[in-house]
Amino acid sequence: MPVDFSGTWNLISNDNFEGYMVALGIDFATRKIAKMLKPQKVIKQDGDSFYIHTTSTFRDYLLQFKIGEEFEEDNKGLDNRKCKSLVTWENDKLVCVQTGEKKNRGWTHWLEGDDLHLVFTSDFY
Ligand code: VL7
């Protein structure tokens, strides 16, 4: 059985989200608001097609992609830097590489028990 990320997910913790936002150069005021948020994610997985809608009281972000197909991402309302993104499977993990100004930028999603995990990476410089 392949992994299925479909569902509605609510944030329960955001360890060092602050550090990631600092690495992206998000200003102090925005960081203070952003780290208090409890965003909700609605994920729809249909074969290799994904729809990931993250909503919060402050900002929303919609991501749609197909596994193995590179796409332009604008990160609108986040750090607003454009990048080229590619999502692939690494075993049961969903791994995104975001090529652009920030080196080693990307994220990984995986399931563990009843929880959805998400780790972001980015170099500071
Ligand atoms: C959220 C990281 C932080 C600026 C606002 C925060 C608004 C609610 O998790 C996300 O999607 C994953 C896929 O699940 C990767 O695309 C979207 C990323 C927030 C950047 C920058 C803080 C301002 C949070 C949208």
PDB file of C-alpha atoms and ligand atoms in Angstrom:
ATOM      1  CA  MET A   1       0.000   0.000   0.000  1.00  0.00           C
ATOM      2  CA  PRO A   2       1.460   3.380  -0.983  1.00  0.00           C
ATOM      3  CA  VAL A   3       1.465   6.178   1.583  1.00  0.00           C
ATOM      4  CA  ASP A   4      -1.517   8.515   1.464  1.00  0.00           C
ATOM      5  CA  PHE A   5      -1.091  12.028   2.860  1.00  0.00           C
ATOM      6  CA  SER A   6      -4.688  13.001   2.077  1.00  0.00           C
ATOM      7  CA  GLY A   7      -6.598  14.578   4.899  1.00  0.00           C
ATOM      8  CA  THR A   8      -6.927  17.608   7.133  1.00  0.00           C
ATOM      9  CA  TRP A   9      -4.006  18.258   9.439  1.00  0.00           C
ATOM     10  CA  ASN A  10      -3.702  20.679  12.345  1.00  0.00           C
ATOM     11  CA  LEU A  11      -0.444  22.040  13.705  1.00  0.00           C
ATOM     12  CA  ILE A  12       0.538  20.681  17.102  1.00  0.00           C
ATOM     13  CA  SER A  13       4.150  21.871  17.312  1.00  0.00           C
ATOM     14  CA  ASN A  14       6.637  23.941  15.339  1.00  0.00           C
ATOM     15  CA  ASP A  15      10.101  23.310  16.704  1.00  0.00           C
ATOM     16  CA  ASN A  16      12.596  26.029  15.605  1.00  0.00           C
ATOM     17  CA  PHE A  17      10.230  27.517  13.021  1.00  0.00           C
ATOM     18  CA  GLU A  18      11.801  30.806  14.169  1.00  0.00           C
ATOM     19  CA  GLY A  19      15.239  29.620  12.985  1.00  0.00           C
ATOM     20  CA  TYR A  20      13.879  28.767   9.548  1.00  0.00           C
ATOM     21  CA  MET A  21      12.211  32.163   9.220  1.00  0.00           C
ATOM     22  CA  VAL A  22      15.433  33.929  10.278  1.00  0.00           C
ATOM     23  CA  ALA A  23      17.301  31.953   7.583  1.00  0.00           C
ATOM     24  CA  LEU A  24      14.779  33.216   5.017  1.00  0.00           C
ATOM     25  CA  GLY A  25      15.163  36.802   6.226  1.00  0.00           C
ATOM     26  CA  ILE A  26      11.578  37.190   7.454  1.00  0.00           C
ATOM     27  CA  ASP A  27      11.262  40.413   9.453  1.00  0.00           C
ATOM     28  CA  PHE A  28      10.805  40.431  13.245  1.00  0.00           C
ATOM     29  CA  ALA A  29       7.162  41.525  13.295  1.00  0.00           C
ATOM     30  CA  THR A  30       6.091  38.905  10.756  1.00  0.00           C
ATOM     31  CA  ARG A  31       7.996  36.179  12.637  1.00  0.00           C
ATOM     32  CA  LYS A  32       6.258  37.055  15.907  1.00  0.00           C
ATOM     33  CA  ILE A  33       2.867  36.631  14.251  1.00  0.00           C
ATOM     34  CA  ALA A  34       3.817  33.594  12.154  1.00  0.00           C
ATOM     35  CA  LYS A  35       5.128  31.500  15.017  1.00  0.00           C
ATOM     36  CA  MET A  36       1.907  31.946  17.019  1.00  0.00           C
ATOM     37  CA  LEU A  37      -0.212  30.544  14.174  1.00  0.00           C
ATOM     38  CA  LYS A  38      -1.814  27.127  14.229  1.00  0.00           C
ATOM     39  CA  PRO A  39      -2.141  26.544  10.486  1.00  0.00           C
ATOM     40  CA  GLN A  40      -4.292  23.826   9.026  1.00  0.00           C
ATOM     41  CA  LYS A  41      -3.311  21.783   5.984  1.00  0.00           C
ATOM     42  CA  VAL A  42      -5.690  20.149   3.579  1.00  0.00           C
ATOM     43  CA  ILE A  43      -3.869  17.612   1.431  1.00  0.00           C
ATOM     44  CA  LYS A  44      -5.381  15.873  -1.577  1.00  0.00           C
ATOM     45  CA  GLN A  45      -3.269  13.140  -3.114  1.00  0.00           C
ATOM     46  CA  ASP A  46      -4.409  11.633  -6.388  1.00  0.00           C
ATOM     47  CA  GLY A  47      -1.810   9.292  -7.840  1.00  0.00           C
ATOM     48  CA  ASP A  48       1.247  11.469  -8.417  1.00  0.00           C
ATOM     49  CA  SER A  49      -0.717  14.728  -8.155  1.00  0.00           C
ATOM     50  CA  PHE A  50      -0.731  16.688  -4.924  1.00  0.00           C
ATOM     51  CA  TYR A  51      -2.735  19.636  -3.647  1.00  0.00           C
ATOM     52  CA  ILE A  52      -1.511  21.075  -0.351  1.00  0.00           C
ATOM     53  CA  HIS A  53      -3.461  24.048   0.993  1.00  0.00           C
ATOM     54  CA  THR A  54      -2.110  25.595   4.178  1.00  0.00           C
ATOM     55  CA  THR A  55      -4.451  28.080   5.809  1.00  0.00           C
ATOM     56  CA  SER A  56      -4.178  30.294   8.861  1.00  0.00           C
ATOM     57  CA  THR A  57      -5.734  33.445  10.303  1.00  0.00           C
ATOM     58  CA  PHE A  58      -2.808  35.436   8.842  1.00  0.00           C
ATOM     59  CA  ARG A  59      -1.873  34.018   5.433  1.00  0.00           C
ATOM     60  CA  ASP A  60      -2.645  31.061   3.183  1.00  0.00           C
ATOM     61  CA  TYR A  61      -0.436  29.113   0.813  1.00  0.00           C
ATOM     62  CA  LEU A  62      -1.481  26.778  -1.981  1.00  0.00           C
ATOM     63  CA  LEU A  63       0.925  24.299  -3.529  1.00  0.00           C
ATOM     64  CA  GLN A  64       0.034  21.971  -6.392  1.00  0.00           C
ATOM     65  CA  PHE A  65       2.528  19.674  -8.067  1.00  0.00           C
ATOM     66  CA  LYS A  66       3.174  16.326  -9.682  1.00  0.00           C
ATOM     67  CA  ILE A  67       5.900  13.992  -8.516  1.00  0.00           C
ATOM     68  CA  GLY A  68       8.998  14.272 -10.748  1.00  0.00           C
ATOM     69  CA  GLU A  69       7.821  17.400 -12.607  1.00  0.00           C
ATOM     70  CA  GLU A  70       9.785  20.565 -11.861  1.00  0.00           C
ATOM     71  CA  PHE A  71       7.676  23.695 -11.417  1.00  0.00           C
ATOM     72  CA  GLU A  72       8.116  27.410 -10.713  1.00  0.00           C
ATOM     73  CA  GLU A  73       7.249  28.327  -7.148  1.00  0.00           C
ATOM     74  CA  ASP A  74       6.744  31.954  -6.066  1.00  0.00           C
ATOM     75  CA  ASN A  75       6.474  31.520  -2.281  1.00  0.00           C
ATOM     76  CA  LYS A  76       3.977  34.374  -2.345  1.00  0.00           C
ATOM     77  CA  GLY A  77       3.143  35.663   1.115  1.00  0.00           C
ATOM     78  CA  LEU A  78       6.039  33.669   2.579  1.00  0.00           C
ATOM     79  CA  ASP A  79       9.502  35.032   1.644  1.00  0.00           C
ATOM     80  CA  ASN A  80       8.381  35.834  -1.933  1.00  0.00           C
ATOM     81  CA  ARG A  81      11.569  34.398  -3.488  1.00  0.00           C
ATOM     82  CA  LYS A  82      10.989  32.502  -6.689  1.00  0.00           C
ATOM     83  CA  CYS A  83      12.551  29.081  -7.047  1.00  0.00           C
ATOM     84  CA  LYS A  84      12.297  25.915  -9.123  1.00  0.00           C
ATOM     85  CA  SER A  85      10.824  23.089  -7.137  1.00  0.00           C
ATOM     86  CA  LEU A  86      10.936  19.354  -7.656  1.00  0.00           C
ATOM     87  CA  VAL A  87       9.174  16.833  -5.444  1.00  0.00           C
ATOM     88  CA  THR A  88      10.142  13.160  -5.461  1.00  0.00           C
ATOM     89  CA  TRP A  89       9.539  10.088  -3.318  1.00  0.00           C
ATOM     90  CA  GLU A  90      12.372   8.925  -1.108  1.00  0.00           C
ATOM     91  CA  ASN A  91      10.898   5.687   0.192  1.00  0.00           C
ATOM     92  CA  ASP A  92       7.725   6.886   1.937  1.00  0.00           C
ATOM     93  CA  LYS A  93       8.919  10.468   2.332  1.00  0.00           C
ATOM     94  CA  LEU A  94       7.894  13.330   0.081  1.00  0.00           C
ATOM     95  CA  VAL A  95      11.041  15.337  -0.620  1.00  0.00           C
ATOM     96  CA  CYS A  96      11.061  18.784  -2.260  1.00  0.00           C
ATOM     97  CA  VAL A  97      14.234  20.467  -3.520  1.00  0.00           C
ATOM     98  CA  GLN A  98      13.768  24.223  -4.059  1.00  0.00           C
ATOM     99  CA  THR A  99      16.504  25.536  -6.341  1.00  0.00           C
ATOM    100  CA  GLY A 100      17.057  29.298  -6.203  1.00  0.00           C
ATOM    101  CA  GLU A 101      18.858  32.032  -4.324  1.00  0.00           C
ATOM    102  CA  LYS A 102      18.817  30.141  -1.012  1.00  0.00           C
ATOM    103  CA  LYS A 103      21.138  27.137  -0.978  1.00  0.00           C
ATOM    104  CA  ASN A 104      19.987  23.755   0.351  1.00  0.00           C
ATOM    105  CA  ARG A 105      16.407  24.931   0.352  1.00  0.00           C
ATOM    106  CA  GLY A 106      13.659  22.363   0.541  1.00  0.00           C
ATOM    107  CA  TRP A 107      11.279  20.398   2.731  1.00  0.00           C
ATOM    108  CA  THR A 108      10.364  16.825   3.578  1.00  0.00           C
ATOM    109  CA  HIS A 109       6.958  15.470   4.588  1.00  0.00           C
ATOM    110  CA  TRP A 110       6.357  12.069   6.150  1.00  0.00           C
ATOM    111  CA  LEU A 111       3.775  10.219   8.242  1.00  0.00           C
ATOM    112  CA  GLU A 112       4.476   8.759  11.664  1.00  0.00           C
ATOM    113  CA  GLY A 113       1.616   7.154  13.559  1.00  0.00           C
ATOM    114  CA  ASP A 114      -1.304   9.594  13.312  1.00  0.00           C
ATOM    115  CA  ASP A 115       0.973  12.564  12.682  1.00  0.00           C
ATOM    116  CA  LEU A 116       2.110  14.417   9.601  1.00  0.00           C
ATOM    117  CA  HIS A 117       5.669  15.700   9.856  1.00  0.00           C
ATOM    118  CA  LEU A 118       7.270  18.540   7.899  1.00  0.00           C
ATOM    119  CA  VAL A 119      10.893  19.638   8.055  1.00  0.00           C
ATOM    120  CA  PHE A 120      12.110  22.749   6.226  1.00  0.00           C
ATOM    121  CA  THR A 121      15.745  23.394   5.356  1.00  0.00           C
ATOM    122  CA  SER A 122      17.597  26.452   4.075  1.00  0.00           C
ATOM    123  CA  ASP A 123      21.109  27.802   4.408  1.00  0.00           C
ATOM    124  CA  PHE A 124      21.299  31.133   6.173  1.00  0.00           C
ATOM    125  CA  TYR A 125      23.601  32.783   3.616  1.00  0.00           C
TER     126      TYR A 125
HETATM  127  C1  VL7 B   1       3.916  27.396   4.921  1.00  0.00           C
HETATM  128  C2  VL7 B   1       7.332  28.845   5.827  1.00  0.00           C
HETATM  129  C3  VL7 B   1       7.723  31.224   6.501  1.00  0.00           C
HETATM  130  C4  VL7 B   1       7.072  33.600   6.234  1.00  0.00           C
HETATM  131  C5  VL7 B   1       3.682  33.677   7.169  1.00  0.00           C
HETATM  132  C6  VL7 B   1       3.455  32.295   7.688  1.00  0.00           C
HETATM  133  C7  VL7 B   1       2.180  31.749   7.095  1.00  0.00           C
HETATM  134  C8  VL7 B   1       0.769  29.739   6.783  1.00  0.00           C
HETATM  135  O1  VL7 B   1       4.062  24.613   5.016  1.00  0.00           O
HETATM  136  C9  VL7 B   1       3.849  25.093   3.957  1.00  0.00           C
HETATM  137  O2  VL7 B   1       3.825  24.300   2.838  1.00  0.00           O
HETATM  138  C10 VL7 B   1       4.696  23.200   2.733  1.00  0.00           C
HETATM  139  C11 VL7 B   1       3.963  22.023   2.148  1.00  0.00           C
HETATM  140  O3  VL7 B   1       3.130  21.460   3.084  1.00  0.00           O
HETATM  141  C12 VL7 B   1       5.819  23.588   1.825  1.00  0.00           C
HETATM  142  O4  VL7 B   1       5.318  24.226   0.685  1.00  0.00           O
HETATM  143  C13 VL7 B   1       3.494  26.538   3.770  1.00  0.00           C
HETATM  144  C14 VL7 B   1       5.376  27.665   4.868  1.00  0.00           C
HETATM  145  C15 VL7 B   1       5.816  28.734   5.811  1.00  0.00           C
HETATM  146  C16 VL7 B   1       7.874  30.174   5.443  1.00  0.00           C
HETATM  147  C17 VL7 B   1       7.767  32.565   5.854  1.00  0.00           C
HETATM  148  C18 VL7 B   1       6.155  33.623   7.412  1.00  0.00           C
HETATM  149  C19 VL7 B   1       4.861  34.280   7.058  1.00  0.00           C
HETATM  150  C20 VL7 B   1       2.051  30.273   7.358  1.00  0.00           C
HETATM  151  C21 VL7 B   1       0.712  29.725   5.264  1.00  0.00           C
END
